[in-house]
Each structure stands twice: as C-alpha cells, then as structure tokens.
Amino acid sequence: MKKATDLNHLNEFKLIERIRSRLNTNSPRVKKGIGDDCAIFSTLPNKIQLISTDALIESIHFDLKTISPKQLGGKAMAANISDIAAMGGTPYLAVISLGLPTSTSINFIDKLYLGLQTICNSYRIKLAGGDTVTSPKQLFINICVLGEASKNRVFCREGAKPGDQIFVTGNPGDSAMGLRILMKKNKNLISTNHKNILIKKHLEPTPRIKESRLLAKSKLKVTSMIDVSDGLTQDLGHLCTKDKLGANLYEDKLPISNALNSACMQKIHTSTKWVLQGGEDYELLFTIKPEDVKKLKSLFLKADTVISHIGEITRHPNKITLIKRNGNRVSLKPETGFNHFKRK
Ligand code: ADP
Ligand code: MG
C-alpha cells in the first residue's frame, strides 16, 4: 500500500520544488540555481576551474542500517569536496543526481538534504541543481562539484622527486576500523569513547579543505598531493607511478590514533596494517621538498590538525618499503587498498 510519506505520493516535480524551497541556491556567483534547465554561475578571473564527480551506491559504499540519512548526505558531499582539497582548490558549486527507490520516504530525503546542506554551508558551497530519477532497488547518489584554484598553484598526483618528504594529515585507518566496529566484526574490548571516535571518523569524515588552503596559500614547495580514499599505501602508489618512483615509510612515524591502537589491542603490527590499508579517511597525503620540512611543521603548529612526517620518495620504481621499528624492511603491495573491480 502506498504511504502518504513516500515518493509514490509526491511526483518528481513536487519533490524538486520541495528541495528547492528548502535550499538557498542563489548567490552573487549563482545567478540561477534550481529551477531552469541549467544553473547559471560565474567564474572568477585569474582562477582555473576544477571539476570532479563521485558516485555512492547503496550496499557498495554505504549501508542504510549503519548510516543515518543526514550523515549520508554529509559524507557524500565531504567525499566529493575532498577531491577538490586534494588539488589545493576551493569548492564553490555542486550538483547532485539521486536515484531513488519509490519506497524512499520524504523524511529520508529531507534529512539527506539537511546533511548535504550542512556541509555546503560550512564550506560556502552552493547546491545549484541536480537530477532525480527512480532506481529499481538501490539508492544512488552522484555529486559533481566545481572548485577553483590559482593558476599556478594546483597540486597534482605527479610531481614528486626522489628525496621529497612524505606527509599525511590526521589518522588514517580510523575510518576503516570505525566501519569494522559498525559491522560488529571487531570483537576486541574497546571503550565506548574510542568506539565513538572511530565510528564518527567513518560516518562523518572531515574534508581537509582548511589544511589544503593552508598549503596552497603558503609558498612551500609541495610537489604532489592526493586524498587518501582507497588506503594510504595504494594512494601513495599513485604519487609514484607516473615517474616510476618508490617510497620508504617508517613504521614508528605512522600516526596511529589512541582509539585505533586500543581497537587493535595495542598490537603495533595490526594497527600499522589498518593505517596503511584502511580506506575512506579523506586525509591529505603529500610530498614536499626536504628544505621546506621545518617551515611546513611550523605552519601546521597553528592549525588544529596534526600532520605526520612518515617517509620519503625514493628512486626504486614502484617499490614501497616499510621500515619496521626493529629495522627490518618489508615490501608493501600498493594494491592492498580498495579496488571496485578486484576479483574476490
Ligand atoms: P530537466 O528535465 O530539464 O533535466 P529537471 O526537471 O530534471 O529538469 O530539473 C529541474 C530543476 O531542478 C533543474 O534546475 C535541476 O537542476 C533541479 N533538480 C532536479 N533534481 C534535483 C535534485 N535532486 N537536487 C537538486 N536540484 C535538482
Ligand atoms: Mg532531468
């Protein structure tokens, strides 16, 4: 039976009108937001434009049993703007396509948009349009985000050279452990406080826009950058491939959070694995010329985000080596992170 609260009762146009009426889409830069065939917006002179898109599909990227609609909206937007952060840019505009099963409740959509809007407001992004279609079974969300950067200050994946020093923000590995806890697969005794920290990292990631702006506005010689979405080792591999480089990582320098450490029962070997292989952290991984390391550290003293100096780029093609605390060297496989088309 059709419920008055689900989409059977509200056609596509009424739904779009409902979304429009709740969003403030116009701004000095967005002449026309939701309501026409296209949005109209202007770009700033002396800036280059960045564009990126990311899709989330129910049961691949999220499980509605473990994430609330508001968190889902927030996370979808955060994951998208993280790509703009990874290039040193500022996001300013987004459009969203939704594939909705007809059983989706209007309340769900309202909350999803609340999450989207909250992140958009925090980063001054205008949600200027989208598309709404029915999906036979699973929910999907696709966001396209636009950003801008100064013409000669964009950070790319390629650009690192042997000797460049590797840094990462925050605590990679926490998000993946948060997911494991949500899926009730971590049987270790862990305090509620640590559990909540890890779960929040997974459900409500912070895109590193502020940290990226700090780097972009500085004169530091940042030579390459990527956001960690598929695991630190795998994403580090992306910084190395183009120029056939390698990297050394130091186990004792990896930023293992107290929460992750306790979820791994203080077993260093296990927490190292989570830091290197976990996904969906949206931390920034970047390289910098050795002479700028000191300046970088003092720049981040003022920020409330921790950065860690975890290794250096080498000339060994595609060889990522972990130097263990006992001095042993272990070769890491970059492909240990997430890969959609990997054979199981
Ligand atoms: P068209 O059929 O020309 O693509 P639509 O009816 O799909 O137009 O969309 C009408 C307006 O509503 C457009 O401005 C579009 O950007 C906006 N829109 C559609 N779906 C969404 C959505 N899920 N979120 C935000 N804006 C939307
Ligand atoms: Mg349409």
Short mmCIF file of C-alpha atoms and ligand atoms in Angstrom, two decimals:
data_model
loop_
_atom_site.label_atom_id
_atom_site.label_comp_id
_atom_site.label_asym_id
_atom_site.label_seq_id
_atom_site.Cartn_x
_atom_site.Cartn_y
_atom_site.Cartn_z
CA MET A 1 0.00 0.00 0.00
CA LYS A 2 1.22 3.49 -0.77
CA LYS A 3 2.17 5.52 2.24
CA ALA A 4 1.42 9.23 2.24
CA THR A 5 5.01 9.74 3.31
CA ASP A 6 6.79 8.08 0.45
CA LEU A 7 7.63 9.12 -3.07
CA ASN A 8 4.57 7.50 -4.67
CA HIS A 9 2.66 10.44 -3.32
CA LEU A 10 4.96 13.19 -4.37
CA ASN A 11 5.84 13.33 -8.06
CA GLU A 12 9.26 14.33 -9.36
CA PHE A 13 8.31 17.98 -9.81
CA LYS A 14 6.77 18.38 -6.38
CA LEU A 15 9.84 16.74 -4.88
CA ILE A 16 12.18 19.10 -6.72
CA GLU A 17 10.05 22.04 -5.60
CA ARG A 18 10.27 20.81 -2.04
CA ILE A 19 14.06 20.56 -2.32
CA ARG A 20 14.29 23.99 -3.97
CA SER A 21 12.15 25.70 -1.36
CA ARG A 22 14.44 24.44 1.39
CA LEU A 23 17.72 25.41 -0.23
CA ASN A 24 19.04 28.87 -0.76
CA THR A 25 20.69 28.31 -4.12
CA ASN A 26 21.20 31.83 -5.42
CA SER A 27 24.27 33.91 -4.59
CA PRO A 28 26.24 36.68 -6.26
CA ARG A 29 28.01 33.97 -8.23
CA VAL A 30 24.99 31.75 -8.92
CA LYS A 31 22.53 33.77 -10.99
CA LYS A 32 20.20 30.83 -11.32
CA GLY A 33 20.15 27.78 -9.10
CA ILE A 34 17.47 25.07 -9.09
CA GLY A 35 14.56 25.65 -11.46
CA ASP A 36 15.78 26.02 -15.02
CA ASP A 37 17.36 23.64 -17.49
CA CYS A 38 20.80 24.67 -16.31
CA ALA A 39 22.23 26.61 -13.41
CA ILE A 40 23.95 29.88 -14.33
CA PHE A 41 27.09 30.85 -12.44
CA SER A 42 30.13 32.98 -13.00
CA THR A 43 33.79 32.14 -12.55
CA LEU A 44 36.45 34.42 -11.12
CA PRO A 45 39.19 35.92 -13.29
CA ASN A 46 42.71 34.59 -12.70
CA LYS A 47 41.39 31.30 -11.39
CA ILE A 48 41.42 27.92 -13.02
CA GLN A 49 38.44 25.65 -12.65
CA LEU A 50 38.44 22.19 -11.07
CA ILE A 51 35.63 19.69 -11.59
CA SER A 52 35.12 16.27 -10.06
CA THR A 53 32.36 13.72 -9.62
CA ASP A 54 31.87 10.79 -7.28
CA ALA A 55 29.09 8.24 -7.03
CA LEU A 56 27.87 6.36 -3.98
CA ILE A 57 25.76 3.24 -4.41
CA GLU A 58 23.81 1.60 -1.62
CA SER A 59 25.33 -1.70 -0.45
CA ILE A 60 28.67 -0.89 -2.16
CA HIS A 61 29.50 2.41 -0.46
CA PHE A 62 27.00 2.57 2.36
CA ASP A 63 24.52 0.52 4.29
CA LEU A 64 21.38 2.31 5.46
CA LYS A 65 21.42 0.16 8.56
CA THR A 66 24.62 1.83 9.77
CA ILE A 67 24.44 5.40 8.46
CA SER A 68 21.70 7.97 9.05
CA PRO A 69 20.32 9.92 6.07
CA LYS A 70 21.82 13.15 7.38
CA GLN A 71 25.23 11.50 7.76
CA LEU A 72 24.90 10.02 4.28
CA GLY A 73 24.24 13.43 2.73
CA GLY A 74 27.16 14.92 4.63
CA LYS A 75 29.52 12.10 3.76
CA ALA A 76 28.60 12.15 0.05
CA MET A 77 29.39 15.87 -0.11
CA ALA A 78 32.54 15.51 2.02
CA ALA A 79 33.92 12.76 -0.22
CA ASN A 80 33.37 14.94 -3.27
CA ILE A 81 34.91 18.10 -1.94
CA SER A 82 37.87 16.10 -0.63
CA ASP A 83 38.95 15.70 -4.28
CA ILE A 84 38.98 19.49 -4.66
CA ALA A 85 41.01 19.74 -1.43
CA ALA A 86 43.46 17.20 -2.85
CA MET A 87 44.28 19.64 -5.65
CA GLY A 88 44.67 22.65 -3.37
CA GLY A 89 41.40 24.18 -4.57
CA THR A 90 38.31 25.77 -3.03
CA PRO A 91 34.96 24.13 -3.79
CA TYR A 92 32.11 26.55 -4.55
CA LEU A 93 29.35 24.81 -6.52
CA ALA A 94 27.77 21.36 -6.64
CA VAL A 95 25.01 19.49 -8.46
CA ILE A 96 23.55 16.21 -7.31
CA SER A 97 21.84 13.30 -9.05
CA LEU A 98 19.68 11.00 -6.99
CA GLY A 99 18.41 7.55 -7.92
CA LEU A 100 15.60 6.82 -5.50
CA PRO A 101 13.63 3.62 -4.99
CA THR A 102 9.91 4.56 -4.86
CA SER A 103 9.72 3.33 -1.29
CA THR A 104 12.06 6.14 -0.16
CA SER A 105 10.37 8.30 2.45
CA ILE A 106 10.14 12.06 2.13
CA ASN A 107 11.55 12.32 5.61
CA PHE A 108 14.63 10.43 4.40
CA ILE A 109 15.14 12.90 1.55
CA ASP A 110 14.66 15.90 3.84
CA LYS A 111 17.32 14.55 6.19
CA LEU A 112 19.66 13.65 3.33
CA TYR A 113 19.43 17.27 2.13
CA LEU A 114 19.95 18.54 5.65
CA GLY A 115 23.27 16.66 5.69
CA LEU A 116 24.22 17.93 2.24
CA GLN A 117 23.29 21.47 3.14
CA THR A 118 25.15 21.44 6.44
CA ILE A 119 28.43 20.57 4.72
CA CYS A 120 27.70 23.02 1.88
CA ASN A 121 27.12 25.81 4.39
CA SER A 122 30.32 25.02 6.29
CA TYR A 123 32.38 25.33 3.12
CA ARG A 124 30.30 28.01 1.33
CA ILE A 125 29.26 25.71 -1.50
CA LYS A 126 26.04 26.36 -3.43
CA LEU A 127 23.96 23.34 -4.36
CA ALA A 128 22.79 24.65 -7.73
CA GLY A 129 20.83 21.76 -9.24
CA GLY A 130 20.66 18.11 -9.97
CA ASP A 131 18.58 15.32 -11.37
CA THR A 132 16.05 13.00 -9.78
CA VAL A 133 15.25 9.57 -11.15
CA THR A 134 13.76 6.37 -9.79
CA SER A 135 16.03 3.46 -9.12
CA PRO A 136 14.63 -0.09 -9.22
CA LYS A 137 16.23 -1.22 -6.00
CA GLN A 138 19.20 0.58 -4.53
CA LEU A 139 19.68 4.21 -3.70
CA PHE A 140 22.41 6.05 -5.55
CA ILE A 141 23.86 9.48 -5.13
CA ASN A 142 26.13 11.20 -7.57
CA ILE A 143 27.59 14.60 -6.86
CA CYS A 144 29.53 16.79 -9.23
CA VAL A 145 31.49 19.54 -7.58
CA LEU A 146 33.25 22.57 -9.01
CA GLY A 147 36.18 24.27 -7.41
CA GLU A 148 38.76 26.87 -8.26
CA ALA A 149 42.44 27.39 -7.67
CA SER A 150 45.10 29.93 -8.52
CA LYS A 151 46.51 29.33 -11.99
CA ASN A 152 49.99 28.38 -10.82
CA ARG A 153 49.09 26.74 -7.52
CA VAL A 154 47.44 23.39 -8.17
CA PHE A 155 48.74 20.19 -6.58
CA CYS A 156 48.71 17.09 -8.79
CA ARG A 157 49.44 13.42 -8.20
CA GLU A 158 52.58 13.54 -10.30
CA GLY A 159 55.44 15.87 -9.48
CA ALA A 160 57.32 14.20 -6.60
CA LYS A 161 61.04 13.56 -7.00
CA PRO A 162 63.42 11.23 -5.11
CA GLY A 163 64.29 12.76 -1.74
CA ASP A 164 60.95 14.56 -1.36
CA GLN A 165 59.47 14.05 2.09
CA ILE A 166 56.07 12.40 2.62
CA PHE A 167 53.44 13.81 5.00
CA VAL A 168 49.89 12.84 5.89
CA THR A 169 47.20 14.70 7.84
CA GLY A 170 45.18 13.17 10.68
CA ASN A 171 44.86 9.49 11.50
CA PRO A 172 44.36 7.21 8.50
CA GLY A 173 42.98 3.80 9.42
CA ASP A 174 40.43 5.15 11.89
CA SER A 175 37.61 5.24 9.35
CA ALA A 176 38.09 1.63 8.23
CA MET A 177 38.19 0.48 11.86
CA GLY A 178 35.02 2.52 12.51
CA LEU A 179 33.31 0.59 9.72
CA ARG A 180 34.52 -2.71 11.15
CA ILE A 181 33.03 -1.79 14.52
CA LEU A 182 29.75 -0.77 12.86
CA MET A 183 29.67 -4.14 11.14
CA LYS A 184 30.24 -5.77 14.54
CA LYS A 185 33.36 -7.53 13.25
CA ASN A 186 35.72 -6.18 15.90
CA LYS A 187 35.42 -8.45 18.87
CA ASN A 188 38.12 -6.72 20.94
CA LEU A 189 37.18 -4.96 24.14
CA ILE A 190 37.25 -1.25 23.45
CA SER A 191 35.94 1.74 25.40
CA THR A 192 32.75 3.48 24.26
CA ASN A 193 34.70 6.68 23.84
CA HIS A 194 37.22 5.10 21.45
CA LYS A 195 34.44 3.26 19.64
CA ASN A 196 32.56 6.52 19.08
CA ILE A 197 35.66 8.32 17.83
CA LEU A 198 36.30 5.62 15.21
CA ILE A 199 32.66 5.35 14.13
CA LYS A 200 32.40 9.14 13.76
CA LYS A 201 35.53 9.14 11.58
CA HIS A 202 33.76 6.71 9.28
CA LEU A 203 30.31 8.28 9.21
CA GLU A 204 31.23 11.97 9.41
CA PRO A 205 34.61 12.48 7.75
CA THR A 206 36.06 15.99 7.63
CA PRO A 207 37.25 17.02 4.18
CA ARG A 208 40.66 18.67 4.55
CA ILE A 209 39.77 21.94 2.83
CA LYS A 210 41.25 24.11 5.57
CA GLU A 211 44.57 22.22 5.54
CA SER A 212 44.70 22.26 1.75
CA ARG A 213 44.11 26.04 1.71
CA LEU A 214 46.88 26.47 4.24
CA LEU A 215 49.28 24.65 1.91
CA ALA A 216 48.03 26.42 -1.22
CA LYS A 217 48.36 29.88 0.32
CA SER A 218 51.88 29.14 1.58
CA LYS A 219 54.97 29.32 -0.57
CA LEU A 220 56.02 25.81 0.43
CA LYS A 221 57.30 23.58 -2.33
CA VAL A 222 54.54 20.96 -2.26
CA THR A 223 55.44 18.62 -5.12
CA SER A 224 52.44 16.25 -5.21
CA MET A 225 49.20 15.59 -3.34
CA ILE A 226 46.29 13.11 -3.20
CA ASP A 227 43.47 12.43 -0.75
CA VAL A 228 43.54 9.05 0.94
CA SER A 229 40.33 7.36 -0.10
CA ASP A 230 41.49 3.84 -1.01
CA GLY A 231 44.17 3.27 1.61
CA LEU A 232 47.47 5.05 2.31
CA THR A 233 49.75 2.55 0.55
CA GLN A 234 47.58 2.37 -2.55
CA ASP A 235 47.20 6.14 -2.78
CA LEU A 236 50.92 6.64 -2.18
CA GLY A 237 51.42 4.29 -5.12
CA HIS A 238 49.50 6.84 -7.25
CA LEU A 239 52.03 9.54 -6.30
CA CYS A 240 54.82 7.24 -7.50
CA THR A 241 53.57 5.59 -10.71
CA LYS A 242 53.90 8.32 -13.33
CA ASP A 243 57.62 8.94 -12.73
CA LYS A 244 58.39 5.33 -11.74
CA LEU A 245 59.32 6.27 -8.18
CA GLY A 246 59.23 4.37 -4.90
CA ALA A 247 58.87 5.31 -1.25
CA ASN A 248 60.16 4.43 2.21
CA LEU A 249 57.69 4.58 5.08
CA TYR A 250 58.77 4.44 8.72
CA GLU A 251 56.56 2.35 10.99
CA ASP A 252 57.43 4.40 14.08
CA LYS A 253 56.31 7.61 12.33
CA LEU A 254 52.84 6.37 11.31
CA PRO A 255 50.08 8.34 13.07
CA ILE A 256 48.28 5.58 14.96
CA SER A 257 45.47 7.14 16.99
CA ASN A 258 44.87 6.03 20.58
CA ALA A 259 41.44 4.80 19.52
CA LEU A 260 42.85 2.64 16.71
CA ASN A 261 45.61 1.39 18.97
CA SER A 262 43.10 0.23 21.55
CA ALA A 263 40.83 -1.33 18.89
CA CYS A 264 43.90 -3.34 17.81
CA MET A 265 44.66 -4.33 21.43
CA GLN A 266 47.92 -2.32 21.33
CA LYS A 267 49.31 -4.70 18.71
CA ILE A 268 51.56 -2.46 16.61
CA HIS A 269 51.65 -4.87 13.68
CA THR A 270 47.85 -4.83 13.45
CA SER A 271 47.37 -1.09 13.81
CA THR A 272 50.12 -0.47 11.22
CA LYS A 273 48.14 -2.61 8.80
CA TRP A 274 44.99 -0.55 9.40
CA VAL A 275 46.84 2.74 8.91
CA LEU A 276 48.38 1.52 5.65
CA GLN A 277 45.37 -0.24 4.19
CA GLY A 278 42.23 1.40 5.59
CA GLY A 279 40.10 3.48 3.23
CA GLU A 280 37.71 6.46 3.27
CA ASP A 281 39.86 8.62 5.50
CA TYR A 282 39.90 11.63 3.18
CA GLU A 283 43.19 12.71 4.70
CA LEU A 284 45.73 14.56 2.57
CA LEU A 285 48.88 12.69 1.56
CA PHE A 286 51.53 14.96 0.05
CA THR A 287 55.20 15.39 -0.69
CA ILE A 288 57.37 18.39 -0.04
CA LYS A 289 60.95 19.39 -0.80
CA PRO A 290 63.26 18.45 2.13
CA GLU A 291 64.37 22.07 2.67
CA ASP A 292 60.75 23.06 3.45
CA VAL A 293 60.04 20.44 6.13
CA LYS A 294 60.75 22.81 9.02
CA LYS A 295 58.57 25.56 7.59
CA LEU A 296 55.76 23.07 6.99
CA LYS A 297 55.85 21.89 10.58
CA SER A 298 55.74 25.43 11.94
CA LEU A 299 52.88 26.32 9.54
CA PHE A 300 50.81 23.47 10.97
CA LEU A 301 51.65 24.31 14.59
CA LYS A 302 48.97 26.99 14.31
CA ALA A 303 46.42 24.62 12.75
CA ASP A 304 44.47 22.20 14.91
CA THR A 305 45.19 19.33 12.53
CA VAL A 306 48.13 17.07 13.17
CA ILE A 307 50.42 16.28 10.26
CA SER A 308 52.90 13.41 10.33
CA HIS A 309 56.21 13.07 8.55
CA ILE A 310 56.02 9.42 7.53
CA GLY A 311 58.68 8.81 4.90
CA GLU A 312 60.44 9.84 1.70
CA ILE A 313 60.29 9.27 -2.02
CA THR A 314 62.98 7.00 -3.49
CA ARG A 315 64.15 6.09 -6.97
CA HIS A 316 63.10 2.43 -6.75
CA PRO A 317 60.35 2.03 -9.36
CA ASN A 318 57.01 1.19 -7.75
CA LYS A 319 58.64 -0.18 -4.62
CA ILE A 320 57.07 0.95 -1.37
CA THR A 321 59.08 -0.24 1.63
CA LEU A 322 58.05 -0.20 5.27
CA ILE A 323 60.96 0.19 7.67
CA LYS A 324 59.82 -1.58 10.82
CA ARG A 325 60.63 -0.48 14.34
CA ASN A 326 63.24 -3.25 14.58
CA GLY A 327 64.93 -2.04 11.38
CA ASN A 328 63.59 -4.85 9.17
CA ARG A 329 62.41 -3.78 5.73
CA VAL A 330 59.13 -5.08 4.30
CA SER A 331 57.95 -4.58 0.76
CA LEU A 332 54.33 -3.31 0.65
CA LYS A 333 51.90 -4.08 -2.11
CA PRO A 334 50.28 -0.84 -3.27
CA GLU A 335 47.21 -2.73 -4.47
CA THR A 336 46.19 -3.75 -0.93
CA GLY A 337 43.61 -0.95 -0.63
CA PHE A 338 40.11 -0.77 -2.04
CA ASN A 339 39.53 -1.69 -5.69
CA HIS A 340 36.00 -1.93 -7.12
CA PHE A 341 36.85 -4.40 -9.85
CA LYS A 342 39.18 -6.66 -7.92
CA ARG A 343 38.36 -10.35 -8.24
CA LYS A 344 37.31 -11.72 -4.91
P1 ADP B 1 15.33 18.61 -16.90
O1 ADP B 1 14.23 17.66 -17.15
O2 ADP B 1 15.40 19.76 -17.81
O3 ADP B 1 16.67 17.94 -16.66
P2 ADP B 1 14.57 18.54 -14.17
O4 ADP B 1 13.09 18.51 -14.09
O5 ADP B 1 15.33 17.27 -14.03
O6 ADP B 1 14.97 19.31 -15.50
O7 ADP B 1 15.11 19.54 -13.07
C1 ADP B 1 14.50 20.78 -12.84
C2 ADP B 1 15.41 21.63 -11.97
O8 ADP B 1 15.56 21.01 -10.71
C3 ADP B 1 16.80 21.79 -12.53
O9 ADP B 1 17.24 23.10 -12.21
C4 ADP B 1 17.62 20.76 -11.78
O10 ADP B 1 18.96 21.18 -11.68
C5 ADP B 1 16.92 20.74 -10.44
N1 ADP B 1 16.97 19.42 -9.77
C6 ADP B 1 16.46 18.24 -10.19
N2 ADP B 1 16.66 17.26 -9.30
C7 ADP B 1 17.34 17.82 -8.27
C8 ADP B 1 17.85 17.34 -7.05
N3 ADP B 1 17.75 16.04 -6.68
N4 ADP B 1 18.50 18.20 -6.22
C9 ADP B 1 18.65 19.49 -6.57
N5 ADP B 1 18.18 20.02 -7.70
C10 ADP B 1 17.52 19.21 -8.55
MG MG B 2 16.09 15.85 -15.60
#
